[in-house]
Rosetta silent file (secondary structure, phi, psi, omega in degrees, C-alpha in Angstrom):
SEQUENCE: MSTPAVRDPGLQPERTRLAWRRTTLSCTVVAVLAARAALHRSGGAAGVLALAACCLLWIGFLALAHHRLRALVPARPAPLEARWALGAVCCAAGLAVAAGVLVASPA
SCORE:     score description
SCORE:     0.000 S_00000001
   1 L     0.000  121.747 -177.902   69.883  -71.945  -66.197 S_00000001
   2 L   -65.581  139.052  158.993   66.139  -70.146  -66.795 S_00000001
   3 L   -97.922  149.381 -173.560   65.770  -66.857  -68.706 S_00000001
   4 L   -44.406  158.569  167.480   64.564  -64.262  -67.379 S_00000001
   5 L   -73.667  161.736 -166.007   60.652  -63.799  -67.950 S_00000001
   6 L  -129.071  123.060  176.389   60.184  -61.148  -70.796 S_00000001
   7 L   -81.800  161.766 -171.450   57.188  -58.631  -69.827 S_00000001
   8 L  -117.087  115.355 -179.140   54.516  -58.029  -72.186 S_00000001
   9 L   -82.103  -15.963 -178.306   53.550  -54.120  -71.667 S_00000001
  10 L    62.540 -150.678  172.276   49.921  -55.043  -73.426 S_00000001
  11 L   -80.519   18.139 -171.135   48.680  -51.049  -74.281 S_00000001
  12 H   -68.837  -38.875 -157.842   49.957  -49.341  -71.243 S_00000001
  13 H   -79.011  -39.990  174.310   52.437  -47.804  -73.516 S_00000001
  14 H   -68.075  -27.365  176.167   49.602  -46.742  -76.170 S_00000001
  15 H   -49.430  -63.116  169.707   47.538  -45.420  -73.278 S_00000001
  16 H   -56.078  -29.377  166.047   50.040  -43.543  -72.110 S_00000001
  17 H   -87.474   -1.888  135.671   50.738  -41.750  -75.116 S_00000001
  18 H   -65.228  -60.491 -157.853   47.369  -41.216  -75.566 S_00000001
  19 H   -59.739  -43.577  176.709   46.796  -39.345  -72.108 S_00000001
  20 H   -47.748  -40.066  130.811   49.899  -37.802  -73.114 S_00000001
  21 H    -8.637  -69.620 -171.052   48.270  -36.427  -76.004 S_00000001
  22 H   -73.870  -83.417 -126.106   44.777  -35.685  -74.318 S_00000001
  23 H   -79.960  -75.967 -169.493   46.614  -33.569  -71.313 S_00000001
  24 H   -54.686  -10.816  163.758   48.920  -31.535  -74.137 S_00000001
  25 H   -82.869  -14.202 -178.386   45.629  -30.906  -76.390 S_00000001
  26 H   -93.360  -57.871  155.720   43.759  -29.347  -72.975 S_00000001
  27 H    -5.300  -71.153  169.822   46.771  -27.276  -72.874 S_00000001
  28 H   -68.422  -10.164  176.643   46.801  -26.105  -75.741 S_00000001
  29 H   -99.998  -22.392  179.732   43.128  -24.989  -75.562 S_00000001
  30 H   -80.262  -47.080 -173.078   43.635  -22.972  -72.275 S_00000001
  31 H   -65.126    0.877  173.613   46.443  -21.285  -73.892 S_00000001
  32 H   -80.869  -42.062 -175.734   44.283  -20.619  -77.081 S_00000001
  33 H   -52.321  -40.265 -157.469   41.825  -19.341  -74.368 S_00000001
  34 H   -93.278  -53.973 -156.783   44.148  -17.426  -72.306 S_00000001
  35 H   -52.382  -63.848 -176.266   45.720  -15.823  -75.761 S_00000001
  36 H   -55.328  -28.367  163.786   41.883  -14.881  -76.737 S_00000001
  37 H   -79.645  -20.928  147.309   41.391  -13.154  -73.399 S_00000001
  38 H   -54.111  -76.365  173.143   44.330  -11.461  -73.362 S_00000001
  39 H   -29.610  -38.015  163.439   43.509   -9.881  -76.889 S_00000001
  40 L   -83.385   -7.342  176.502   39.967   -9.111  -76.218 S_00000001
  41 L  -107.149  117.361  143.161   40.971   -7.302  -72.797 S_00000001
  42 L   -25.710   16.200 -165.407   42.841   -4.676  -72.019 S_00000001
  43 L   -54.886  -13.889  146.164   44.861   -5.645  -69.564 S_00000001
  44 L    96.100 -133.270 -168.372   47.495   -3.607  -69.748 S_00000001
  45 L   -69.131  -57.701 -167.798   51.553   -4.881  -68.309 S_00000001
  46 H  -109.700   33.719  159.301   50.497   -7.634  -66.577 S_00000001
  47 H   -92.480    5.142  167.937   47.823   -9.469  -69.046 S_00000001
  48 H  -129.749    8.515  154.096   50.839   -9.314  -71.370 S_00000001
  49 H   -56.427  -58.222 -167.414   53.032  -10.824  -68.435 S_00000001
  50 H   -52.122  -56.884 -169.422   50.250  -13.212  -68.130 S_00000001
  51 H   -74.029   -9.154 -177.408   50.212  -14.356  -71.635 S_00000001
  52 H   -74.867  -30.207 -178.465   53.843  -14.557  -71.848 S_00000001
  53 H   -62.906  -75.323  167.265   53.706  -16.675  -69.339 S_00000001
  54 H   -17.208  -42.322 -151.858   50.908  -19.234  -71.161 S_00000001
  55 H   -80.257  -45.139  171.678   52.942  -19.200  -74.020 S_00000001
  56 H   -54.937  -37.185 -176.137   56.451  -19.947  -72.490 S_00000001
  57 H   -94.523    6.531  175.870   54.703  -22.826  -70.175 S_00000001
  58 H   -83.466  -66.078 -147.766   52.699  -24.063  -73.317 S_00000001
  59 H   -70.989  -33.088  164.729   55.955  -24.759  -75.501 S_00000001
  60 H   -35.053  -32.437 -151.541   57.635  -26.254  -72.021 S_00000001
  61 H   -80.734  -74.689 -142.287   54.424  -28.440  -71.955 S_00000001
  62 H   -77.646  -24.178 -141.118   54.969  -29.379  -75.336 S_00000001
  63 H  -109.017  -71.957  170.595   58.769  -29.777  -75.400 S_00000001
  64 H   -41.270  -80.252  167.833   58.327  -32.028  -72.029 S_00000001
  65 H   -33.349  -41.477 -165.324   55.189  -34.348  -74.105 S_00000001
  66 H   -91.234  -56.771  173.810   57.228  -34.711  -77.069 S_00000001
  67 H   -50.692  -41.345  174.827   60.272  -36.190  -74.959 S_00000001
  68 H   -56.387  -63.869 -176.517   57.961  -38.838  -72.991 S_00000001
  69 H   -39.572  -37.202 -165.441   56.252  -39.968  -76.778 S_00000001
  70 H   -63.286  -38.416 -159.811   59.688  -40.408  -78.000 S_00000001
  71 H   -65.432  -32.298  170.836   60.603  -42.299  -75.319 S_00000001
  72 H   -57.079  -40.903  178.299   57.345  -44.645  -75.331 S_00000001
  73 L   -16.610  -39.395 -168.547   58.821  -45.811  -78.622 S_00000001
  74 L   -95.766  159.510  160.186   60.515  -48.961  -77.764 S_00000001
  75 L   -30.083  -38.156 -146.657   58.713  -52.270  -76.585 S_00000001
  76 L  -150.535   42.280 -176.830   59.593  -51.719  -73.388 S_00000001
  77 L   -50.958  131.563  159.721   59.890  -47.697  -72.305 S_00000001
  78 L   -18.173  120.285  150.755   61.862  -46.211  -69.825 S_00000001
  79 L   -82.477  165.187 -166.268   59.711  -45.220  -66.925 S_00000001
  80 L   -53.527   97.603  174.423   59.253  -41.248  -66.282 S_00000001
  81 L   -32.192  143.012  172.030   62.254  -39.732  -64.602 S_00000001
  82 H   -75.878  -13.141 -177.253   60.923  -37.610  -61.786 S_00000001
  83 H   -78.854  -26.832 -174.088   62.532  -34.260  -62.940 S_00000001
  84 H   -62.705  -76.462  168.847   60.596  -34.862  -66.275 S_00000001
  85 H   -41.376  -33.686 -175.312   57.448  -35.500  -64.228 S_00000001
  86 H   -67.347  -61.234 -158.055   58.072  -32.213  -61.584 S_00000001
  87 H   -58.854  -57.405 -155.977   58.602  -29.840  -65.347 S_00000001
  88 H   -56.129  -85.742 -149.032   55.130  -31.496  -66.912 S_00000001
  89 H   -43.382  -66.226 -158.750   53.091  -30.670  -63.405 S_00000001
  90 H   -47.028  -33.454 -178.329   55.229  -27.337  -62.855 S_00000001
  91 H   -76.307  -59.820 -145.510   54.102  -26.237  -66.809 S_00000001
  92 H   -83.473  -23.771  178.862   50.484  -27.218  -66.405 S_00000001
  93 H   -70.764  -72.086 -162.723   49.712  -26.043  -62.625 S_00000001
  94 H   -30.208  -61.653  162.079   51.736  -22.641  -64.164 S_00000001
  95 H   -29.343  -47.318  160.431   49.604  -22.557  -66.995 S_00000001
  96 H   -73.543  -13.323 -176.246   46.446  -22.726  -64.913 S_00000001
  97 H   -95.109  -60.010  155.088   47.389  -20.182  -62.844 S_00000001
  98 L   -19.970  -29.108 -155.973   48.523  -17.990  -65.892 S_00000001
  99 H   -98.356  -40.464  167.768   45.479  -18.662  -67.663 S_00000001
 100 H  -103.002   27.733  162.860   43.351  -17.296  -64.613 S_00000001
 101 H   -88.615  -57.571  171.729   44.849  -14.621  -64.147 S_00000001
 102 H   -44.252  -55.290 -164.121   44.171  -13.519  -67.782 S_00000001
 103 H   -71.439  -49.682 -141.678   40.146  -14.798  -67.506 S_00000001
 104 H   -85.688   -1.863  169.307   39.954  -13.268  -63.807 S_00000001
 105 L   -54.199  122.805 -177.449   41.138   -9.781  -64.896 S_00000001
 106 L   -64.040  131.219 -158.196   39.083   -7.087  -64.986 S_00000001
 107 L   -42.499    0.000    0.000   37.603   -6.170  -68.741 S_00000001
């Protein structure tokens, strides 16, 4: 009987962890800049809604990133499920759109 080969993931989990942290930092910067734009401009109801969307999407992305970072703790992490990946993409894209609305809104 032969024993199955043990896969050595090397530094891949650490690189993935760092990539998630960089992306989370980028989303945080976008959310802060969107909040700054909303507070310095009087965008009315649209500005308030865009700011609320930015905050909710940022919190959603933080939750997804936290889930993924916790999944990377074992020596052999499980692959990212499609629903989590789709959620992360939707949060990041929605955050970019909402922040774009705030930045592009007339002063």
